[in-house]
Coordinates of C-alpha atoms and ligand atoms in Angstrom, one line a residue:
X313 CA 99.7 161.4 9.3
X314 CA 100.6 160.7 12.7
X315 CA 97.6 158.0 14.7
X316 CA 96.8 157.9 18.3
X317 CA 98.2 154.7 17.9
X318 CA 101.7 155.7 17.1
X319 CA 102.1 158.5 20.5
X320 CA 102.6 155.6 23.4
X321 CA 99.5 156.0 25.1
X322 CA 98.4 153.5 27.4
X323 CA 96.0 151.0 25.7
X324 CA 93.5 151.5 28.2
X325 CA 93.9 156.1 27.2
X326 CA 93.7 154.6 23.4
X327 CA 90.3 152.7 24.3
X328 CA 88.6 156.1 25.8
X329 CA 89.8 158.0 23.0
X330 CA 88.7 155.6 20.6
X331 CA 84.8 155.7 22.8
X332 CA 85.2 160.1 22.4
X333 CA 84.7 159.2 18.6
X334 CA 88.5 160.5 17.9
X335 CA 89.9 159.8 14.9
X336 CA 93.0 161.4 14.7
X337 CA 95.7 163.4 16.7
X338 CA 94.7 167.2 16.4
X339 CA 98.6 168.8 15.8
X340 CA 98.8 170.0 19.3
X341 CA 98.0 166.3 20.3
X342 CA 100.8 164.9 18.1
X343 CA 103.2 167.4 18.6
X344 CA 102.8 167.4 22.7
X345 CA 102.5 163.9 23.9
X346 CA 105.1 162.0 22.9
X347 CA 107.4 164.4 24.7
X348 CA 105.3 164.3 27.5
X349 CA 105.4 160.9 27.8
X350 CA 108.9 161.2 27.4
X351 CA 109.0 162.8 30.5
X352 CA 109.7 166.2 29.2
X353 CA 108.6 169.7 30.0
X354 CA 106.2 171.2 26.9
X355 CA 105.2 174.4 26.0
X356 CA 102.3 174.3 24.3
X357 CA 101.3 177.4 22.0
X358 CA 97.8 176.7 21.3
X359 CA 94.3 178.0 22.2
X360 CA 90.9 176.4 23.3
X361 CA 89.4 174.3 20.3
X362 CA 92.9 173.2 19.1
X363 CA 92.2 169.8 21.2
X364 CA 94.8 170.9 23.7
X365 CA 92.7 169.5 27.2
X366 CA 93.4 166.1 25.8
X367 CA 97.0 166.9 24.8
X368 CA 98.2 166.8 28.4
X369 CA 95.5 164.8 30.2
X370 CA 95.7 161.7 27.8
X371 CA 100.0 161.2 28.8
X372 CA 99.1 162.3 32.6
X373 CA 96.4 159.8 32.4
X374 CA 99.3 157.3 30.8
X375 CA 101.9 158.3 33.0
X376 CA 99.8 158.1 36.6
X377 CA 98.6 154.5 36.1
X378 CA 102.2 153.5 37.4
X379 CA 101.9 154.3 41.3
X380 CA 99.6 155.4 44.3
X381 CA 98.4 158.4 45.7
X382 CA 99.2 159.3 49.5
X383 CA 96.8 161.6 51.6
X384 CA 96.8 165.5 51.0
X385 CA 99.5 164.9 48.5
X386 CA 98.3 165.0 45.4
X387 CA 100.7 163.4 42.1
X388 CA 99.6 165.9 39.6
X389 CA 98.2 169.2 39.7
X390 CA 96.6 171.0 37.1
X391 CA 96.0 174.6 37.2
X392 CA 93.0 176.5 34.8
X393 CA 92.1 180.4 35.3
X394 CA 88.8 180.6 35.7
X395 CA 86.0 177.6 37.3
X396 CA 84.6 177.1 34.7
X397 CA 87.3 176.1 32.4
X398 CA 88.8 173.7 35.9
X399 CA 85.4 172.3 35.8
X400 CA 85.9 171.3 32.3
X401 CA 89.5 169.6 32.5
X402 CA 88.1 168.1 35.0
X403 CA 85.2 166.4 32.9
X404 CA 87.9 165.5 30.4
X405 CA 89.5 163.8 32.9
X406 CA 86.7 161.7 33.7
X407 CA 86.3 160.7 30.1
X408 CA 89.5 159.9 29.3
X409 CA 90.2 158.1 32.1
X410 CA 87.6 155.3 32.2
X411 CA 89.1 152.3 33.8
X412 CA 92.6 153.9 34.9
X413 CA 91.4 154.0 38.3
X414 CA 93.1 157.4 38.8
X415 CA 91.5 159.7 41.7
X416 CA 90.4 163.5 41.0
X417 CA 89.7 166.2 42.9
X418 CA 88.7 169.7 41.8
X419 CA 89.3 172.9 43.9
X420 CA 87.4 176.1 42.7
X421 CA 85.8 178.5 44.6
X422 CA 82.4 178.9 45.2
X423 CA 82.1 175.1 46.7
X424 CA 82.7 174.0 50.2
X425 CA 85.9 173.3 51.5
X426 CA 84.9 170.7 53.5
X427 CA 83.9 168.5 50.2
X428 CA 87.0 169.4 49.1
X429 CA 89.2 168.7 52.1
X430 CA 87.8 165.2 52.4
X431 CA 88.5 164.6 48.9
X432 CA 92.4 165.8 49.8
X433 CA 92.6 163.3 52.8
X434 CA 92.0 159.9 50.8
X435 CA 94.8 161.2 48.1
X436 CA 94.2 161.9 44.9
X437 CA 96.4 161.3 41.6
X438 CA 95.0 164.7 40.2
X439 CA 94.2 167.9 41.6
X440 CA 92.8 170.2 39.0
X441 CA 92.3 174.1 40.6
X442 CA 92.1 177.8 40.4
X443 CA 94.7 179.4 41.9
X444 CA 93.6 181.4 44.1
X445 CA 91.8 178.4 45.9
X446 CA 94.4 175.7 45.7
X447 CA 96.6 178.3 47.8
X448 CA 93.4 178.7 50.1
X449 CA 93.5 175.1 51.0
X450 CA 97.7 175.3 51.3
X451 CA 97.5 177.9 53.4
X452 CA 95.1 176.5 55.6
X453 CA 97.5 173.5 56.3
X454 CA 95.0 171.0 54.7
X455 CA 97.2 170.2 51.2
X456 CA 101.1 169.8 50.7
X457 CA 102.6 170.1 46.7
X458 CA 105.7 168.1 47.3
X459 CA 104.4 165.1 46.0
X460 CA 103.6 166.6 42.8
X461 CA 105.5 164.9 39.5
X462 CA 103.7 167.0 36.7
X463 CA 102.7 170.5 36.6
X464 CA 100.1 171.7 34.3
X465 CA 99.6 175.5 33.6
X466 CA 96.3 176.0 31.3
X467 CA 95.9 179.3 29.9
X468 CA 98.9 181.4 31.0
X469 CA 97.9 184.0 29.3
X470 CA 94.6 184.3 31.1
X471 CA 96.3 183.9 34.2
X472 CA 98.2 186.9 33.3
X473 CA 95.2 189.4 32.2
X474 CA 93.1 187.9 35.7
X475 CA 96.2 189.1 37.8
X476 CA 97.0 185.2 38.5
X477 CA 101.0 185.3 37.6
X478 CA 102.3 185.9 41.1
X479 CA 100.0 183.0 42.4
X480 CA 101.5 180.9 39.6
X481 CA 105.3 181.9 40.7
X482 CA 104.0 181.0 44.2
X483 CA 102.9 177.7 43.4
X484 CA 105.8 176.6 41.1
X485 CA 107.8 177.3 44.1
X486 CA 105.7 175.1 46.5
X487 CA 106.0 172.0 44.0
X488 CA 109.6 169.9 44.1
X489 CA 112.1 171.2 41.4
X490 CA 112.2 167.7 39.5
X491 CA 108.4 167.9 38.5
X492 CA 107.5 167.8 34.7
X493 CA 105.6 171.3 33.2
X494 CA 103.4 171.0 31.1
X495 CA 102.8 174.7 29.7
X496 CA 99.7 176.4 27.8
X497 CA 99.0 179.6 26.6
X498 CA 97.6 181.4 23.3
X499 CA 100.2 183.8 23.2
X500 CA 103.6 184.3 24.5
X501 CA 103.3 187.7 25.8
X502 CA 106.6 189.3 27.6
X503 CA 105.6 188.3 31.4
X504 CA 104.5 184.6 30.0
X505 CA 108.1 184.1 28.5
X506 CA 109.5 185.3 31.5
X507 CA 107.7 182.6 33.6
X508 CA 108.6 179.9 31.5
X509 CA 112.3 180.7 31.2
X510 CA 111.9 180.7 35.1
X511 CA 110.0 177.3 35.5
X512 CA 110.4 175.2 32.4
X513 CA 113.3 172.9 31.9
X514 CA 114.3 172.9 28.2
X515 CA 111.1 172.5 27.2
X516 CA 109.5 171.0 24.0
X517 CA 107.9 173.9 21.9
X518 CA 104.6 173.0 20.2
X519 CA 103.1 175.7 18.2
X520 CA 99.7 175.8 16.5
X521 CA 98.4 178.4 13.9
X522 CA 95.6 180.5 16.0
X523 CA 92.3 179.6 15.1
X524 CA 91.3 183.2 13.8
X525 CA 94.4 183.2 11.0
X526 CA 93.1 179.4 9.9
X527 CA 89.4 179.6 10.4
X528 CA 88.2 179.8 7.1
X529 CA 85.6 177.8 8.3
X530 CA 84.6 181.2 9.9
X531 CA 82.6 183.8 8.5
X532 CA 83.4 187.1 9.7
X533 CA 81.8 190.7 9.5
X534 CA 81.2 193.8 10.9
X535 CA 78.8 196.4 11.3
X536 CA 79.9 200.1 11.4
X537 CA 77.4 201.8 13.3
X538 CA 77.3 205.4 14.5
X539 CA 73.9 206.9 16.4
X540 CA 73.2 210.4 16.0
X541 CA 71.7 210.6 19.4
X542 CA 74.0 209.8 22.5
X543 CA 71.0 208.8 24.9
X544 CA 69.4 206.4 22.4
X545 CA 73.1 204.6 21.6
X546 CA 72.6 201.8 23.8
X547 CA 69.2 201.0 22.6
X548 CA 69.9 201.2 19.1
X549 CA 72.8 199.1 19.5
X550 CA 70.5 196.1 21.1
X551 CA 68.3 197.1 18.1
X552 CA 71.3 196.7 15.7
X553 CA 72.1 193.0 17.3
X554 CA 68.6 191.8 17.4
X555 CA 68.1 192.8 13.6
X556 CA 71.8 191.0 13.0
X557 CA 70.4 188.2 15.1
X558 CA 67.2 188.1 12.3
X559 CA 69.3 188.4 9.3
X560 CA 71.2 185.2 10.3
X561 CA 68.0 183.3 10.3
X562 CA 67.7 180.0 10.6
X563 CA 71.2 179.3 10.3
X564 CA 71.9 181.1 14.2
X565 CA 71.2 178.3 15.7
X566 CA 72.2 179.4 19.0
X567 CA 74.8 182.2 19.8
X568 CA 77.4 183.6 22.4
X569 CA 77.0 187.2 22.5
X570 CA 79.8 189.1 24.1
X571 CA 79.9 192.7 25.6
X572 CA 83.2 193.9 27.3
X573 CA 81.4 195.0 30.4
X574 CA 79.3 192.7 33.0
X575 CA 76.8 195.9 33.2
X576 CA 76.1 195.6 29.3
X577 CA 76.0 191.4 29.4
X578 CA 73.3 192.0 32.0
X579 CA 71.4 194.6 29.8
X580 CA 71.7 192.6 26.6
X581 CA 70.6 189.5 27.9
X582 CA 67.0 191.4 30.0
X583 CA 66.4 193.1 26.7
X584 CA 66.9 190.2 24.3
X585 CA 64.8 188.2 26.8
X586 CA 62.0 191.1 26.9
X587 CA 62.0 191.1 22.6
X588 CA 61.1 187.1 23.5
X589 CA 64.6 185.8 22.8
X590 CA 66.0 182.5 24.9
X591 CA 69.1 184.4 26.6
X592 CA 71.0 184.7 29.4
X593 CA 73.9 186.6 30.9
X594 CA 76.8 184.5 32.2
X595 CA 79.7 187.1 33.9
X596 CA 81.8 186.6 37.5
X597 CA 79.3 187.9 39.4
X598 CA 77.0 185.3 39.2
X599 CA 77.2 182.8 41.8
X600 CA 78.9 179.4 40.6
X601 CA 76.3 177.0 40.6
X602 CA 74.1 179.3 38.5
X603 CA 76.9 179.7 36.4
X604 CA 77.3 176.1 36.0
X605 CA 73.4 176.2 35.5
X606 CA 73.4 178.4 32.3
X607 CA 76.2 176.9 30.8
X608 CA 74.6 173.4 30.9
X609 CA 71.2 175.5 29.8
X610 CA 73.7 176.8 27.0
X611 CA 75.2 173.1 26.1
X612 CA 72.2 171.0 26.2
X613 CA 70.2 173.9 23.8
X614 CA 67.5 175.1 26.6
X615 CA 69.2 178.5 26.4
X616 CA 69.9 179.7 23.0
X617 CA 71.9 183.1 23.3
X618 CA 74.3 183.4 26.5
X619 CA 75.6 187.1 26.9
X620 CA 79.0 187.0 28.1
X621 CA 82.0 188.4 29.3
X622 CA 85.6 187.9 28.0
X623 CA 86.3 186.1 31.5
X624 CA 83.1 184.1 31.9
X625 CA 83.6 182.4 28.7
X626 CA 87.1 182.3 28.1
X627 CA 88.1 178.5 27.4
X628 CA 84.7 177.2 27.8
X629 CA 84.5 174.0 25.6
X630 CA 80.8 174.7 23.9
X631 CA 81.2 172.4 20.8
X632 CA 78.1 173.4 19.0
X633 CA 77.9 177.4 18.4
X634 CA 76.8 178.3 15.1
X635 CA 77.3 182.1 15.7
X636 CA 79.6 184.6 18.0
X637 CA 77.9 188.0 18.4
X638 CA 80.6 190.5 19.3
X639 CA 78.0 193.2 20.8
X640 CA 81.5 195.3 21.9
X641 CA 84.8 195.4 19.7
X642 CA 86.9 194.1 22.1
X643 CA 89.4 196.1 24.0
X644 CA 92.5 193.6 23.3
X645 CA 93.1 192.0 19.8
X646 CA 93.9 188.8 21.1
X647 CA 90.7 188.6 22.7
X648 CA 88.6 188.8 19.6
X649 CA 90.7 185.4 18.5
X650 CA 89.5 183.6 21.9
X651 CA 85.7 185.1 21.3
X652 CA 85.3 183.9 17.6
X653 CA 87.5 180.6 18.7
X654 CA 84.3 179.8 20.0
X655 CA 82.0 179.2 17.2
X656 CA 83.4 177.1 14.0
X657 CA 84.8 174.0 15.8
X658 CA 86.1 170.6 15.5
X659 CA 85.7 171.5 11.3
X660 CA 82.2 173.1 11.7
X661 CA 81.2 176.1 10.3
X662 CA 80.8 179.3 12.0
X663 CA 80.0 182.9 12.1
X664 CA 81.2 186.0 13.6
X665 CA 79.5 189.1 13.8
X666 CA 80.7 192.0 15.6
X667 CA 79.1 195.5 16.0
X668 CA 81.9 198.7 15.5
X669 CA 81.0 202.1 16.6
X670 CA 83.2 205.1 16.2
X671 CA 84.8 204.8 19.3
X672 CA 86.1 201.0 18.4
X673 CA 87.7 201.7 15.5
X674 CA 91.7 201.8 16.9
X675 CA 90.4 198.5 18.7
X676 CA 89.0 197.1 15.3
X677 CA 92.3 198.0 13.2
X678 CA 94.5 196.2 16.4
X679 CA 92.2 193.4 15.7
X680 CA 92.9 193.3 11.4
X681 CA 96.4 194.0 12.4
X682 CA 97.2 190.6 14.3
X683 CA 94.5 188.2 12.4
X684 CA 96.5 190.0 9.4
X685 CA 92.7 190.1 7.3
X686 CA 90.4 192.9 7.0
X687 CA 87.5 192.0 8.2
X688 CA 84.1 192.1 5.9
X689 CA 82.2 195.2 6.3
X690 CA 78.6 194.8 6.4
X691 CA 75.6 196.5 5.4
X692 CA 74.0 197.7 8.5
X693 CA 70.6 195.9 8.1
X694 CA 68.6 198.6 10.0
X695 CA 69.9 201.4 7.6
X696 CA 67.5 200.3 4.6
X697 CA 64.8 200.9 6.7
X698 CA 62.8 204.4 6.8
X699 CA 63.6 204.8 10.5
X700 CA 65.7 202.6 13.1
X701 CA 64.1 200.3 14.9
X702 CA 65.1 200.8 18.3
X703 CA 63.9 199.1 21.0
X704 CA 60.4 199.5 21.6
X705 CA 59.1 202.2 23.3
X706 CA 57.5 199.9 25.6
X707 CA 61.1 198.6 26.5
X708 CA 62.7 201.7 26.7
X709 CA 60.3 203.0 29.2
X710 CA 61.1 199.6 31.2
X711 CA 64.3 200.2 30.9
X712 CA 64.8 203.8 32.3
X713 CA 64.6 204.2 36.3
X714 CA 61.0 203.5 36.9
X715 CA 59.9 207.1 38.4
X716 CA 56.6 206.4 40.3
X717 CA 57.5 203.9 41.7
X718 CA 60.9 204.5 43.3
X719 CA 59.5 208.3 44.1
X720 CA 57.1 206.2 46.2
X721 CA 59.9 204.6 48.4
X722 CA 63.2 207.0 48.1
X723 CA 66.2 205.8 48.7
X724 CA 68.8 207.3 50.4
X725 CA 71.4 206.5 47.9
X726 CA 68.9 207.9 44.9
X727 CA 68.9 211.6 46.0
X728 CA 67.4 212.8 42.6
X729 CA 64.5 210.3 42.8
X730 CA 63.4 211.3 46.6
X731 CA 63.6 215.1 45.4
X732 CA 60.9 214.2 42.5
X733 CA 59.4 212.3 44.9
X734 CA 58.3 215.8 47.3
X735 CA 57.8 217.2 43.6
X736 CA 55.2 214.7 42.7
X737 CA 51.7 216.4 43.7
X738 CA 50.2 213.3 44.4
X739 CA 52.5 212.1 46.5
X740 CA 53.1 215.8 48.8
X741 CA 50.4 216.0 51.4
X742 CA 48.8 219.4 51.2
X743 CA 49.6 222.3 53.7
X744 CA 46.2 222.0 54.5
X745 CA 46.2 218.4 55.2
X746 CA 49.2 218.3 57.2
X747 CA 47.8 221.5 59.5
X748 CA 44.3 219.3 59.3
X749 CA 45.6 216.2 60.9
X750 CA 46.6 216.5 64.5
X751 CA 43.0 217.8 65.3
X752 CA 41.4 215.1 63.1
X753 CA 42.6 212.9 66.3
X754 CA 39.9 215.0 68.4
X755 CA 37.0 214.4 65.6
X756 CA 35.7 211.3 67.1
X757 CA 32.5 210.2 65.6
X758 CA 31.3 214.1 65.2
X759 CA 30.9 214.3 61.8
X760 CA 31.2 217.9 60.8
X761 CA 28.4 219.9 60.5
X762 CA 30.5 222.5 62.8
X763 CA 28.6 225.4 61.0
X764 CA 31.1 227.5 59.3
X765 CA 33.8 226.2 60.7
X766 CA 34.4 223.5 58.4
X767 CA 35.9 220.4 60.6
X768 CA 38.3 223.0 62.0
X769 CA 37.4 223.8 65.4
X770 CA 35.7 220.2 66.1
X771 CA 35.5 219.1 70.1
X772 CA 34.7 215.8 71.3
X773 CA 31.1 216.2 72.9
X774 CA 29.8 219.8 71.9
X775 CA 27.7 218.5 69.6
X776 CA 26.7 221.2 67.3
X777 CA 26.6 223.8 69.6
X778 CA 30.1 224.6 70.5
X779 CA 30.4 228.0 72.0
X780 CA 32.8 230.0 70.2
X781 CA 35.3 231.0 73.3
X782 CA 36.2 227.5 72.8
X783 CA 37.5 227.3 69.5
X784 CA 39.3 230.5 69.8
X785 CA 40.9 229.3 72.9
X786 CA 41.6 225.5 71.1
X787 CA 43.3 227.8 68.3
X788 CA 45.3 230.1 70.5
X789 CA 46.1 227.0 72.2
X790 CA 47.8 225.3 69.4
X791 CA 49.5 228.0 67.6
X792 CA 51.7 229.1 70.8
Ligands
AMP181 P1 90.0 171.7 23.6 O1 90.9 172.5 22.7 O2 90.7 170.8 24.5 O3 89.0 172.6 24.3 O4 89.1 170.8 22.7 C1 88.2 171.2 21.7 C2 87.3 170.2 21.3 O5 87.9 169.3 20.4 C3 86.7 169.3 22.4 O6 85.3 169.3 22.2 C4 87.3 168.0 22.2 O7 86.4 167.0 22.6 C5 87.6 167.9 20.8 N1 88.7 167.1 20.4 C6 89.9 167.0 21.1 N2 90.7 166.1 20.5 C7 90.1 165.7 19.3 C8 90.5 164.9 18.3 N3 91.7 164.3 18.2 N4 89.6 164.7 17.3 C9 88.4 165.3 17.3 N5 88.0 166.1 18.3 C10 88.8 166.3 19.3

């Protein structure tokens, strides 16, 4: 069995890997750096969980000690798909380079530039980015790639799915033809294999097996569910995860519950929260540093469920999951390997629930297709019960569009609501009112005793004894 001590890192790499509590090479470790260190391009078949951060930052870390950055040129760049996941190579960074002296910068959106510019000024040795801003900060003349010796691409497959590729061909272009590439993606899909025959030079090929085929570590099941009434679907489905939540007991420690749309990780997290679980939603609309917030919430076990999206959570490092929820079968097979990737690491147990409803079921047998298993079916746990427990009626009602209230304030954009609003009766002033008020105005403090009149024909200072030429002539008045 290969040992750290055997790959040619530097002594002071072996000391911070040594301090990470790391035993032994994970086989994307051993198979990657000592080619990397030999200077060679690597393509790296490997997912999240497979150790494959420190498979290229422990050689860049080895490699950089030699030299000196200069300003806006950084040495190294390496390139993640979403913030999150840059935010994370960028912690590993820090780690694992303890005592290498070796300058960082990190470019994601969502933070200033100007922290960021200042940063690119002194030089740094690594630049660790989305795509989409490290081109922001080219184009605005602030940052120039030609100093860059190694390339790293991390998840070129999620580049691909986010739309990123063309940014990737740019940036290759902007770097010097002599760099090293250091190349990582889950899958080799068509467009991937095109960029790498493009960009890589002869590269070293590392493949390892995909989590989802190995993880017998995971327990996986499904529940077939099917509602009998379309408008209740939803709810019973929250119903569904919140009894499948139940049935895991104590052993769901904490879970990552993911819905393939940002609308349903919004809904499943405020009704979770309103049955008195600990969850929140985590999805690209959320700003970054309350993204950052939840996942910390998340790591350090103040949050217990985080709803998410395929894109929120994709490569987030979360060591400690004791159970996926997949509240949606997702819509690509590949992405059911990333989701359940995330529970069952580094040799821990896991478990993997997902929900199927008609609908899904192409999606499911994709899924059984490429993880080549058929996945467990599972009693649906609500189904022994005399009726379904949907959500309570008390949440339902909170859930629906709140009628009174909006019908008090219409909204333009809501034209159904301001229509029940002039339905309401309390809220339509009578065609007696409305005709009443504009002489109320001439009431004054004569408070109507106008016999047989009512308040009607009311004028200021007649008392009691107005003549009744007057109120004809007030009413004549008026009406023409
Ligand atoms: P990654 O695939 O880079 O997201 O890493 C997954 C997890 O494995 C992280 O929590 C790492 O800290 C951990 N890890 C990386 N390399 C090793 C190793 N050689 N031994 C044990 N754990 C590791």
């Amino acid at each position: 069995m290969t040992k750290f001590a055997d790959l040619k890192l530097s002594p002071k790499v072996l000391k911070a890997v040594e301090a990470a509590g790391y035993e032994t090479p994970t086989p994307i470790q051993a198979g990657a750096i000592p080619p990397a260190l030999e200077g060679r391009d690597v393509l790296g078949i490997a997912q999240t969980g497979t150790g494959k951060t420190a498979s290229f930052t422990l050689p860049m870390i080895t490699m950089l000690s030699r030299g000196r950055a200069r300003a806006r040129m950084p040495r190294s760049l390496v390139l993640a798909p979403t913030r999150e996941l840059a935010a994370q190579v960028a912690e590993n960074f820090d780690n694992y380079a303890v005592g290498s002296k070796l300058s960082k910068a990190l470019l994601i959106g969502g933070v200033s530039f100007k922290e960021q510019d200042k940063l690119i000024d002194r030089g740094v040795d690594v630049l660790i980015a989305t795509p989409g801003r490290l081109l922001d900060h080219f184009e605005r003349g602030k940052l120039m790639l030609t100093g860059v010796q190694i390339m790293v691409v991390d998840e070129a497959d999620r580049m691909l799915d986010m739309g990123f590729i063309p940014d990737i061909e740019r940036i290759f272009s902007l770097t010097p033809f002599a760099r090293q590439t250091l190349f990582f993606s889950a899958t080799m899909a068509p467009e991937i294999e095109r960029i790498t025959n493009t960009f890589l030079s002869n590269p070293a090929k590392i493949e390892v097996a995909r989590a989802a085929t190995t993880g017998e570590n995971i327990k996986q099941g499904v529940v077939m569910f099917r509602s009998e009434n379309k408008r209740r679907e939803a709810s019973e489905k929250r119903a569904l995860l919140r009894a499948m939540i139940e049935g895991e007991a104590e052993n769901c420690k904490n879970g990552i519950i993911f819905c393939n749309r940002k609308i349903d990780v919004d809904a499943v997290a405020k009704s979770l929260k309103k049955h008195g679980y600990n969850a929140e939603p985590i999805h690209g609309d959320l700003d970054q540093s309350r993204r950052m917030e939840v996942l910390q919430g998340f790591r350090d076990g103040t949050i217990r469920f985080l709803c998410a999206s395929d894109v929120a959570a994709r490569g987030l490092d979360i060591p400690d999951v004791s159970h996926v929820f997949n509240f949606d079968v997702p819509g690509h097979a590949e992405d059911y390997v990333h989701r359940i990737g995330r529970t069952g690491r580094a040799g821990k147990s896991g478990t993997a629930l997902m929900i199927c409803t008609p609908r899904d079921e192409k999606n499911l047998e994709d899924i059984e297709r490429l993880v080549g298993n058929k996945i467990p079916r599972l009693e649906n746990p609500l189904a022994s019960k005399s009726s379904p427990a949907p959500e309570a009626p008390k949440d339902d009602a909170s859930e629906k569009p709140k009628r009174t209230r909006r019908s008090r304030k219409p909204k333009a954009e809501a034209p159904v609501e301001v229509k029940e609003a002039v339905e309401t009766p309390a809220e339509q002033p009578k065609p007696e009112q409305q005709k009443r008020a504009p002489r109320e105005r001439n009431r004054g403090g004569n408070k109507g005793n106008n016999k047989g009149r009512g308040n009607q024909n009311k004028v200021v200072g007649m008392g009691d004894h107005m003549p009744d030429f007057i109120a004809k002539s007030f009413d004549d008045r008026r009406d023409s």
